[in-house]
JSON list of C-alpha atoms in Angstrom, two decimals:
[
{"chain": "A", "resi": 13, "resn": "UNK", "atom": "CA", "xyz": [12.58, -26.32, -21.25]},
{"chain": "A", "resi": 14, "resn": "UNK", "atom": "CA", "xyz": [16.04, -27.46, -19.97]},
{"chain": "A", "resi": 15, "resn": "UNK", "atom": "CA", "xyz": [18.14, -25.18, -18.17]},
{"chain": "A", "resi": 16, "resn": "UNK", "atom": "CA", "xyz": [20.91, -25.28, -20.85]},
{"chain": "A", "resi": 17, "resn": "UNK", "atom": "CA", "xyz": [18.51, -23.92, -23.57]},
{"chain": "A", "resi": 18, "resn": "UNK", "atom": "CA", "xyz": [16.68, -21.86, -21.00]},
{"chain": "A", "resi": 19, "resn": "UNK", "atom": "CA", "xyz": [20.07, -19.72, -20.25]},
{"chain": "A", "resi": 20, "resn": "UNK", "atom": "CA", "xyz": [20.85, -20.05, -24.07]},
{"chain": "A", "resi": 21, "resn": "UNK", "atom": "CA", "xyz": [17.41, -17.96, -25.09]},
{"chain": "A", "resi": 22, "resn": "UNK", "atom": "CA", "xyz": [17.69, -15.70, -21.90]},
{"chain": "A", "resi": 23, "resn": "UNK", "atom": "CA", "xyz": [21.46, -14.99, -23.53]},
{"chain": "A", "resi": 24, "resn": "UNK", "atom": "CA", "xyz": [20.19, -14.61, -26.80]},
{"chain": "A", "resi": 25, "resn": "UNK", "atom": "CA", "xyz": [17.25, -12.64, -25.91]},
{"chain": "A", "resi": 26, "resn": "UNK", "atom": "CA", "xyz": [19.80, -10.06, -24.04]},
{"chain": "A", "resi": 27, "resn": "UNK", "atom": "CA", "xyz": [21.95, -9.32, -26.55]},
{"chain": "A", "resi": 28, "resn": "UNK", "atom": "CA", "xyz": [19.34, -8.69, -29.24]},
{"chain": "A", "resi": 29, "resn": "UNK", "atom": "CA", "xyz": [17.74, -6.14, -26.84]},
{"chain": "A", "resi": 30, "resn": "UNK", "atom": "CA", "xyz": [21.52, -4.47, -25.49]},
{"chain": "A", "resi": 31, "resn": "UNK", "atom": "CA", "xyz": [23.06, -5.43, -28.91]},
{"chain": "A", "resi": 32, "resn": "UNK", "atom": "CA", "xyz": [26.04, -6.49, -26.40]},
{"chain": "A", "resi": 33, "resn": "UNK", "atom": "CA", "xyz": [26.16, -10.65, -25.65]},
{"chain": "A", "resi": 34, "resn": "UNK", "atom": "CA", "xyz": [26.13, -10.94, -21.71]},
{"chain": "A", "resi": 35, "resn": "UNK", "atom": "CA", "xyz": [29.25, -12.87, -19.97]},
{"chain": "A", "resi": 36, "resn": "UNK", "atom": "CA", "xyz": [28.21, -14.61, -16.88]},
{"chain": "A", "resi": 37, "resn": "UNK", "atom": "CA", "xyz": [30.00, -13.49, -14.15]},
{"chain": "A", "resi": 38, "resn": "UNK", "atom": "CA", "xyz": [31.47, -14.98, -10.70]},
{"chain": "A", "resi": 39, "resn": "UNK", "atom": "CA", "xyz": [28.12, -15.49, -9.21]},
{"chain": "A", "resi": 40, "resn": "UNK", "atom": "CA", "xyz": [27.03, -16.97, -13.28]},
{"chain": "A", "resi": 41, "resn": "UNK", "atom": "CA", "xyz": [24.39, -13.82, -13.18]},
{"chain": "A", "resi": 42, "resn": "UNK", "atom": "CA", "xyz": [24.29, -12.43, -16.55]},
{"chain": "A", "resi": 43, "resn": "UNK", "atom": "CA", "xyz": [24.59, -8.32, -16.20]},
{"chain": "A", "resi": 44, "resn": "UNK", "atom": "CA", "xyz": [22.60, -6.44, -18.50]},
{"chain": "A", "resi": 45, "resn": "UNK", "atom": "CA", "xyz": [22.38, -2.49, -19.22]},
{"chain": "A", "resi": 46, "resn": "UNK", "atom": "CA", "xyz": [18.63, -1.69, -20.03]},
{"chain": "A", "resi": 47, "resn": "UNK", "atom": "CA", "xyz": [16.88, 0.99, -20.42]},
{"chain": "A", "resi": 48, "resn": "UNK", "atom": "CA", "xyz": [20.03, 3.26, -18.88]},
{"chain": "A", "resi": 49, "resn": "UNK", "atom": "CA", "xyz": [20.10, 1.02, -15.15]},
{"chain": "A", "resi": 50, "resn": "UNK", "atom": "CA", "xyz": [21.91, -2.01, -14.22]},
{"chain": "A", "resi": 51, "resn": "UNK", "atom": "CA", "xyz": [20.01, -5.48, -13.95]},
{"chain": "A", "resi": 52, "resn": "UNK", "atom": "CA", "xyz": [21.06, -8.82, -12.97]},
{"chain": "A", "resi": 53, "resn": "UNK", "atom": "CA", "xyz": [19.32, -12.17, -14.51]},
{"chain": "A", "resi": 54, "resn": "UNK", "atom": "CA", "xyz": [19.90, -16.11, -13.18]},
{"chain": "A", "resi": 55, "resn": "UNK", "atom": "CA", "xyz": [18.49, -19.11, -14.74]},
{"chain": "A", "resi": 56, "resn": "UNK", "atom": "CA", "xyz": [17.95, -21.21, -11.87]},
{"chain": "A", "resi": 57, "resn": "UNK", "atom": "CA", "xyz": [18.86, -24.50, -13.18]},
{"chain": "A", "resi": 58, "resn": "UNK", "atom": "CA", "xyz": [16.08, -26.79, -12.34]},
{"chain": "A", "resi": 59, "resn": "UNK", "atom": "CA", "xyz": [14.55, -29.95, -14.39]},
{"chain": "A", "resi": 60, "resn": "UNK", "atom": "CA", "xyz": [12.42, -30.09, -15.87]},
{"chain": "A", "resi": 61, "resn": "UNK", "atom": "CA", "xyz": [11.58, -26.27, -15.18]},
{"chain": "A", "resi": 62, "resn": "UNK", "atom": "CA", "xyz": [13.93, -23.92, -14.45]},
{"chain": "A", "resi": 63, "resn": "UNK", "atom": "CA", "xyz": [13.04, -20.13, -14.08]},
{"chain": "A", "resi": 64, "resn": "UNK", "atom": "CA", "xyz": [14.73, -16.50, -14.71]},
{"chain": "A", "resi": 65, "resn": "UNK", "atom": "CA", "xyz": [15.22, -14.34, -11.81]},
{"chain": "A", "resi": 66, "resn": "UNK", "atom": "CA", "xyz": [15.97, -10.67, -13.07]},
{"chain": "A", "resi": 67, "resn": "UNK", "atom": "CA", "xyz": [17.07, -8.19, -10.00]},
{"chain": "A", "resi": 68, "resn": "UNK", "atom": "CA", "xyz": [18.94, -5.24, -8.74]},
{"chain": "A", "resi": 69, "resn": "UNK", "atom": "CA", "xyz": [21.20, -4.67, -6.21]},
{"chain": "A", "resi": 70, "resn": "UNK", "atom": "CA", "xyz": [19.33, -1.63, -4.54]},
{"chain": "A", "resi": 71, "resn": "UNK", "atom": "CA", "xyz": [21.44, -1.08, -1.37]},
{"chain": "A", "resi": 72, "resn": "UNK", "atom": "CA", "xyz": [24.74, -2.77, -0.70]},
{"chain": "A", "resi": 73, "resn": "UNK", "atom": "CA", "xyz": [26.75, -2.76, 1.99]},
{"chain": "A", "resi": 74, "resn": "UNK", "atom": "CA", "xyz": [23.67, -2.42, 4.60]},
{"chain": "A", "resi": 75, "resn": "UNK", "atom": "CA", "xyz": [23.86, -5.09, 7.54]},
{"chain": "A", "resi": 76, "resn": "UNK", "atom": "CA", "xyz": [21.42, -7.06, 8.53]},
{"chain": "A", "resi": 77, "resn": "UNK", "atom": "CA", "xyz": [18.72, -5.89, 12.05]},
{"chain": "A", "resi": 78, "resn": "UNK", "atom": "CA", "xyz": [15.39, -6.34, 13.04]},
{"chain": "A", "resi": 79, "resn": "UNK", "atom": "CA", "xyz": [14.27, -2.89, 11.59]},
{"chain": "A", "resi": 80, "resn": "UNK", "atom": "CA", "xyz": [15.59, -3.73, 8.08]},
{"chain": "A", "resi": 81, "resn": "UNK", "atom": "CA", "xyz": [13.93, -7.05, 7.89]},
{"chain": "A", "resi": 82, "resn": "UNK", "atom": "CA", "xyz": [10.59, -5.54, 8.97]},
{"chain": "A", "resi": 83, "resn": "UNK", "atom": "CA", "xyz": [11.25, -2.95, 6.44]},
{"chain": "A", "resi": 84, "resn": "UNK", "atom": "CA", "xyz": [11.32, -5.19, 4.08]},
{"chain": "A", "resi": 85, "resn": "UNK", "atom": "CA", "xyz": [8.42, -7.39, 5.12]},
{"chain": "A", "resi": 86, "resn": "UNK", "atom": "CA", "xyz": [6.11, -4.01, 4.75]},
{"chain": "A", "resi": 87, "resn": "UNK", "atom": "CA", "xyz": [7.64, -3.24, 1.49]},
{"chain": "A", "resi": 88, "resn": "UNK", "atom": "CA", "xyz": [6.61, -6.64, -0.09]},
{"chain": "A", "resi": 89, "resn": "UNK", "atom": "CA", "xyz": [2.86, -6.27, 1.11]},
{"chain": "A", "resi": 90, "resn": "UNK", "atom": "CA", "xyz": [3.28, -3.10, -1.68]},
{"chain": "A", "resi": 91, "resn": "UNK", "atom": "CA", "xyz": [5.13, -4.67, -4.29]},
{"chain": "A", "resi": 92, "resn": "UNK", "atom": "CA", "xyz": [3.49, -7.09, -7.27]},
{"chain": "A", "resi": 93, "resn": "UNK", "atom": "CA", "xyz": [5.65, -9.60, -9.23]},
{"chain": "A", "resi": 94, "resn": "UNK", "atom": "CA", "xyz": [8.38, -9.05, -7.35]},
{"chain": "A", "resi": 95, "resn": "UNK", "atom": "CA", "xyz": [10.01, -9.22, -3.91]},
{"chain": "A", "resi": 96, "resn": "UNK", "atom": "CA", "xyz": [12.81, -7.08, -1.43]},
{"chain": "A", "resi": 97, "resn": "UNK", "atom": "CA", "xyz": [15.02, -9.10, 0.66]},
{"chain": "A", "resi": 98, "resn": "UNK", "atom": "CA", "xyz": [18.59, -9.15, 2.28]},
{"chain": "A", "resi": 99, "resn": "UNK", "atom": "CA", "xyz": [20.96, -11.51, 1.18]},
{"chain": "A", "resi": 100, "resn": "UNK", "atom": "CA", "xyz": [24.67, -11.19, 2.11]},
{"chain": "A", "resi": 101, "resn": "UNK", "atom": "CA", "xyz": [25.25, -7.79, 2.62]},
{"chain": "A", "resi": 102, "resn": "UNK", "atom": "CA", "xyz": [22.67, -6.19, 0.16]},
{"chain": "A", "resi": 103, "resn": "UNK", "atom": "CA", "xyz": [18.92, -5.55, -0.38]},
{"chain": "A", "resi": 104, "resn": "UNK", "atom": "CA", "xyz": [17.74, -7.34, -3.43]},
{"chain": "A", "resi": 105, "resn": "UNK", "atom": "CA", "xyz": [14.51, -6.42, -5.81]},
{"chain": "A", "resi": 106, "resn": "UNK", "atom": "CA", "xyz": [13.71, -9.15, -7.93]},
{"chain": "A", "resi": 107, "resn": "UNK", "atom": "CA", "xyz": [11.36, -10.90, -10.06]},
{"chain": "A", "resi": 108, "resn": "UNK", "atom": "CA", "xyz": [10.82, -13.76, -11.08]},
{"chain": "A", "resi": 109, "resn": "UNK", "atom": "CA", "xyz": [9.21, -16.45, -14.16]},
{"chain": "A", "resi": 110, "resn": "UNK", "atom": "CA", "xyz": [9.28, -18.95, -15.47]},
{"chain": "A", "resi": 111, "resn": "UNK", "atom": "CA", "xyz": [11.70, -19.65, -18.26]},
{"chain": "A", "resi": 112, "resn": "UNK", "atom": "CA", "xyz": [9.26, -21.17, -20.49]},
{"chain": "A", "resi": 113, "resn": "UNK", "atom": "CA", "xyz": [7.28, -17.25, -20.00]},
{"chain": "A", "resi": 114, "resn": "UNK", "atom": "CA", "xyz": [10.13, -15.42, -21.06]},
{"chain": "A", "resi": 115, "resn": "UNK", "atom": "CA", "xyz": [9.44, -13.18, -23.90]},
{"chain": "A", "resi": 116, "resn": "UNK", "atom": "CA", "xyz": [10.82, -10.10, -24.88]},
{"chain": "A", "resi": 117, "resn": "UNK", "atom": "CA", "xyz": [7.62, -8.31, -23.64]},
{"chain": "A", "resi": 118, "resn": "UNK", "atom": "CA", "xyz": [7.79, -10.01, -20.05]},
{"chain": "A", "resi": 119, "resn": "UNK", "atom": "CA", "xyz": [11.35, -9.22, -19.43]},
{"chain": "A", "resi": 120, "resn": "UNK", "atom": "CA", "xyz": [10.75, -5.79, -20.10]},
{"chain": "A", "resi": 121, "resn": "UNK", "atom": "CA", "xyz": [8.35, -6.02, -17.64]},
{"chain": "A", "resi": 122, "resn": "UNK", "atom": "CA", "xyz": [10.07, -7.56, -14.98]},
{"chain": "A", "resi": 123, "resn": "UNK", "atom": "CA", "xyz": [12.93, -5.18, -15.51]},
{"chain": "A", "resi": 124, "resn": "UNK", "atom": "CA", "xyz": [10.53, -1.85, -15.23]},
{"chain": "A", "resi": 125, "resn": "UNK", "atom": "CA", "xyz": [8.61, -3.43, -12.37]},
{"chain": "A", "resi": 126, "resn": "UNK", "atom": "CA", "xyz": [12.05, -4.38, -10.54]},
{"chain": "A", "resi": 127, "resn": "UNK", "atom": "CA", "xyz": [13.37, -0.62, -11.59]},
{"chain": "A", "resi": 128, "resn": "UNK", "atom": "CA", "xyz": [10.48, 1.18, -10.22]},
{"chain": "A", "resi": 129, "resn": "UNK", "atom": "CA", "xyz": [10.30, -0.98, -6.88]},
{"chain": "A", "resi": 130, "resn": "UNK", "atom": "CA", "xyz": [13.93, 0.08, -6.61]},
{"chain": "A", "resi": 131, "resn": "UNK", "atom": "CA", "xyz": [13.47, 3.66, -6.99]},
{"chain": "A", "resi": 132, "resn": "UNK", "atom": "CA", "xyz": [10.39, 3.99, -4.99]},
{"chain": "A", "resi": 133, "resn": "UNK", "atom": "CA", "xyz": [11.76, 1.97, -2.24]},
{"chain": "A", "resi": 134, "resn": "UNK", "atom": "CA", "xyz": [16.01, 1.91, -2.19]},
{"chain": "A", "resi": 135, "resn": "UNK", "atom": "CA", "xyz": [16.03, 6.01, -1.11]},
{"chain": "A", "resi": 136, "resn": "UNK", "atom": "CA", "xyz": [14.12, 5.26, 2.07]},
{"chain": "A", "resi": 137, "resn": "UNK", "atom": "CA", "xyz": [16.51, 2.07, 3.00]},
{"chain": "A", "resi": 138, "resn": "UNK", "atom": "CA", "xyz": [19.17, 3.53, 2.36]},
{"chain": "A", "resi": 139, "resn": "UNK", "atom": "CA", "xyz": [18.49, 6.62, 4.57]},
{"chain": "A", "resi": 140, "resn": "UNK", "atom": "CA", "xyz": [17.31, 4.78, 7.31]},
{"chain": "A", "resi": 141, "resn": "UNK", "atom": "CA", "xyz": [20.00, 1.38, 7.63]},
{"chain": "A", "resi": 142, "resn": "UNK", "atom": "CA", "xyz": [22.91, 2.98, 5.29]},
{"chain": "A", "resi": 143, "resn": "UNK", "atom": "CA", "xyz": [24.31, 1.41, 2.57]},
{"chain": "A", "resi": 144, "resn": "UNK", "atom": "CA", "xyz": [25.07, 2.49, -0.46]},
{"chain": "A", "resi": 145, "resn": "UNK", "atom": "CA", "xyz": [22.09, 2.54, -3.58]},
{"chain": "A", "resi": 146, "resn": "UNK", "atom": "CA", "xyz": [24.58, 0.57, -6.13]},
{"chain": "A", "resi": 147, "resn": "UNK", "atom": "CA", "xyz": [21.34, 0.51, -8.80]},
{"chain": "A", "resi": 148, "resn": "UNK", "atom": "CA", "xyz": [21.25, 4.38, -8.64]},
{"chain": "A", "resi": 149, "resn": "UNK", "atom": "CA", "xyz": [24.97, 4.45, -9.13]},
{"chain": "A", "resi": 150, "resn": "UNK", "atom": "CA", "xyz": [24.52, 2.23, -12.04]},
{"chain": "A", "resi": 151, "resn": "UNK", "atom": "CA", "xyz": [22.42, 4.96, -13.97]},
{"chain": "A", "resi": 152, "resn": "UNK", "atom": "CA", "xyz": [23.39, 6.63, -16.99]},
{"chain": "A", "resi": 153, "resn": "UNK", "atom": "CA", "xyz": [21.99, 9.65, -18.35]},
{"chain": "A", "resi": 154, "resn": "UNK", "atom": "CA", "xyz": [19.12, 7.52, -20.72]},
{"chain": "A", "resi": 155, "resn": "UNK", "atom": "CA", "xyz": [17.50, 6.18, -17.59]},
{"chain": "A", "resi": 156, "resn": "UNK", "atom": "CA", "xyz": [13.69, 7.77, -17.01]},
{"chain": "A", "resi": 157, "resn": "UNK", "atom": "CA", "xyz": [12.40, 6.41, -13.70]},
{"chain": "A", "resi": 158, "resn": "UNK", "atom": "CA", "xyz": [9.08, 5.37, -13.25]},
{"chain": "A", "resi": 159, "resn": "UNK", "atom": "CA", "xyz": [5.98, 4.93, -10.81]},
{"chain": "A", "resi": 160, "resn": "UNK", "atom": "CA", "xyz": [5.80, 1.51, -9.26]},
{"chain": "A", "resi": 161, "resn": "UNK", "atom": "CA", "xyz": [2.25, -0.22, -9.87]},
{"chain": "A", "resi": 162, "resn": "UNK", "atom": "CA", "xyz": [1.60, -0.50, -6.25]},
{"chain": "A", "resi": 163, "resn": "UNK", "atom": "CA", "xyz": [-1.32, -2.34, -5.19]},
{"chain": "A", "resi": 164, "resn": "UNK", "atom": "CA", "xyz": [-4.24, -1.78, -2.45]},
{"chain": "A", "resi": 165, "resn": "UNK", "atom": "CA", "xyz": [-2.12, -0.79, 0.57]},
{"chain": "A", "resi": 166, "resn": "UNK", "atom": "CA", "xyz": [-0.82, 2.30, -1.35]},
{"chain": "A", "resi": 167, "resn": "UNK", "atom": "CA", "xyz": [-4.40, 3.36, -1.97]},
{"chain": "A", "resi": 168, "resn": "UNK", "atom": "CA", "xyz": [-5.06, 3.55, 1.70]},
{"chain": "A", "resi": 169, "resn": "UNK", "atom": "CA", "xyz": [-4.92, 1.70, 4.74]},
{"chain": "A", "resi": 170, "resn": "UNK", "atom": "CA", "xyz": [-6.84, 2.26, 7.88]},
{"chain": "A", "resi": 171, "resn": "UNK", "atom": "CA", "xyz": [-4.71, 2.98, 10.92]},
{"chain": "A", "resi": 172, "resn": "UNK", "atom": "CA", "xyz": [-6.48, 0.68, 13.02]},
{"chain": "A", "resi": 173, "resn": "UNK", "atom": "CA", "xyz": [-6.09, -2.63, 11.05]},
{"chain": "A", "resi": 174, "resn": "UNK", "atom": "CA", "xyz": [-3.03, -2.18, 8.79]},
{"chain": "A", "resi": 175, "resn": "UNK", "atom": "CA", "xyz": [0.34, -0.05, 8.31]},
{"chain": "A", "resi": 176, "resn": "UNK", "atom": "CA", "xyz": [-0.37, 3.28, 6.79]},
{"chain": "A", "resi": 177, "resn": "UNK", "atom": "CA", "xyz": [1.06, 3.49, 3.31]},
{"chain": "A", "resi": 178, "resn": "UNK", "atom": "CA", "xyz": [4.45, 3.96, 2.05]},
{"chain": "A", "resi": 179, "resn": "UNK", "atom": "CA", "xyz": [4.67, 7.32, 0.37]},
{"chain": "A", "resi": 180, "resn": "UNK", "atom": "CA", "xyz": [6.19, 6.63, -2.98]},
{"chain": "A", "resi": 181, "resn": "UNK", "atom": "CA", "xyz": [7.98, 9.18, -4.83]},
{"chain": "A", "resi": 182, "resn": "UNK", "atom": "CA", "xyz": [5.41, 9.08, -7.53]},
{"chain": "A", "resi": 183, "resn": "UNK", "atom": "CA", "xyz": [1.59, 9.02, -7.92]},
{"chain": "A", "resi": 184, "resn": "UNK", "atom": "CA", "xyz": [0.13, 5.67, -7.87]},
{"chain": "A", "resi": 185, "resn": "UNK", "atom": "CA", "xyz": [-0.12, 4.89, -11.75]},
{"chain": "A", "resi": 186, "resn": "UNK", "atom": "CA", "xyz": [0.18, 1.32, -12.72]},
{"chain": "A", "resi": 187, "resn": "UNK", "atom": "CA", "xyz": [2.93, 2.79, -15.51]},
{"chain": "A", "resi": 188, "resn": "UNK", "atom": "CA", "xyz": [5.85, 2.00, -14.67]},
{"chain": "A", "resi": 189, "resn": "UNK", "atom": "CA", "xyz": [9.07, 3.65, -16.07]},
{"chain": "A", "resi": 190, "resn": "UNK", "atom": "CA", "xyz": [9.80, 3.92, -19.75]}
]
């Protein structure tokens, strides 16, 4: 798929979901309101096959340190389909596919799985580097949050060889919200 047509169907494909056609903005991310949160989605323009990055901004205004990167190295041995980093001054969940994959059905699901990452992980950043959780300010009143499908480290991990792990603020159902 070229990356004109690929940002063309991933524009399209917005707007009949939101019923509200997506401007790029500074950074050429297309925002999108979903399911009562705020998302972010790129078409990375490569040939001959770009791909869609959906994400969230789950901290901003958190500096970079040692502790937060480690933080964030932990959290993606618990995530699936998706990755936490720092970028700039914010903490970043996002997933990622190829734009050939996108379907309705798969962007749901990267926008759930990024969601529930966020709200099972952005609380704990937050409290411990600062910040400010600019996808929780981004709620509205329709958002339901949901369990993040977290994989074997969350259903135990021996102190001895491995990090215990993370606590999540839900039980460890592969549903994630919605």
């Amino acid at each position: 798929m070229r990356p004109d047509a690929a940002f063309a169907y991933v524009r399209d494909l917005i707007e009949r979901m939101t019923g509200v056609r997506p401007d790029p903005d500074a950074d050429g991310d297309l925002p999108v309101h979903l399911h009562g949160a705020q998302f972010y989605v790129r078409v990375v323009a490569t040939a001959p096959n770009p791909w869609v990055q959906v994400f969230s901004v789950a901290v901003a205004d958190v500096p970079a340190s040692d502790g937060l990167m480690a933080r964030l190295n932990e959290i993606n041995g618990y995530i699936h389909f998706a990755r936490a980093f720092h970028f700039g001054s914010q903490v970043i969940i996002e997933a990622e596919m190829w734009a050939d994959d996108v379907t309705p059905a798969n962007f749901v699901y990267a926008c759930r799985n990024v969601a529930a990452a966020t709200d099972t992980f952005a609380p704990d950043l937050h409290k411990s580097f600062g910040g400010r959780l600019l996808f929780e300010e981004s709620k509205t009143s329709a958002y339901q949050q949901g369990e993040l499908p977290l994989g074997p480290l969350a259903q135990g991990a021996d102190q001895a060889t491995g990090p215990a792990p993370v606590e999540p603020t839900h039980s460890n159902s592969i549903t994630p919200y919605l």
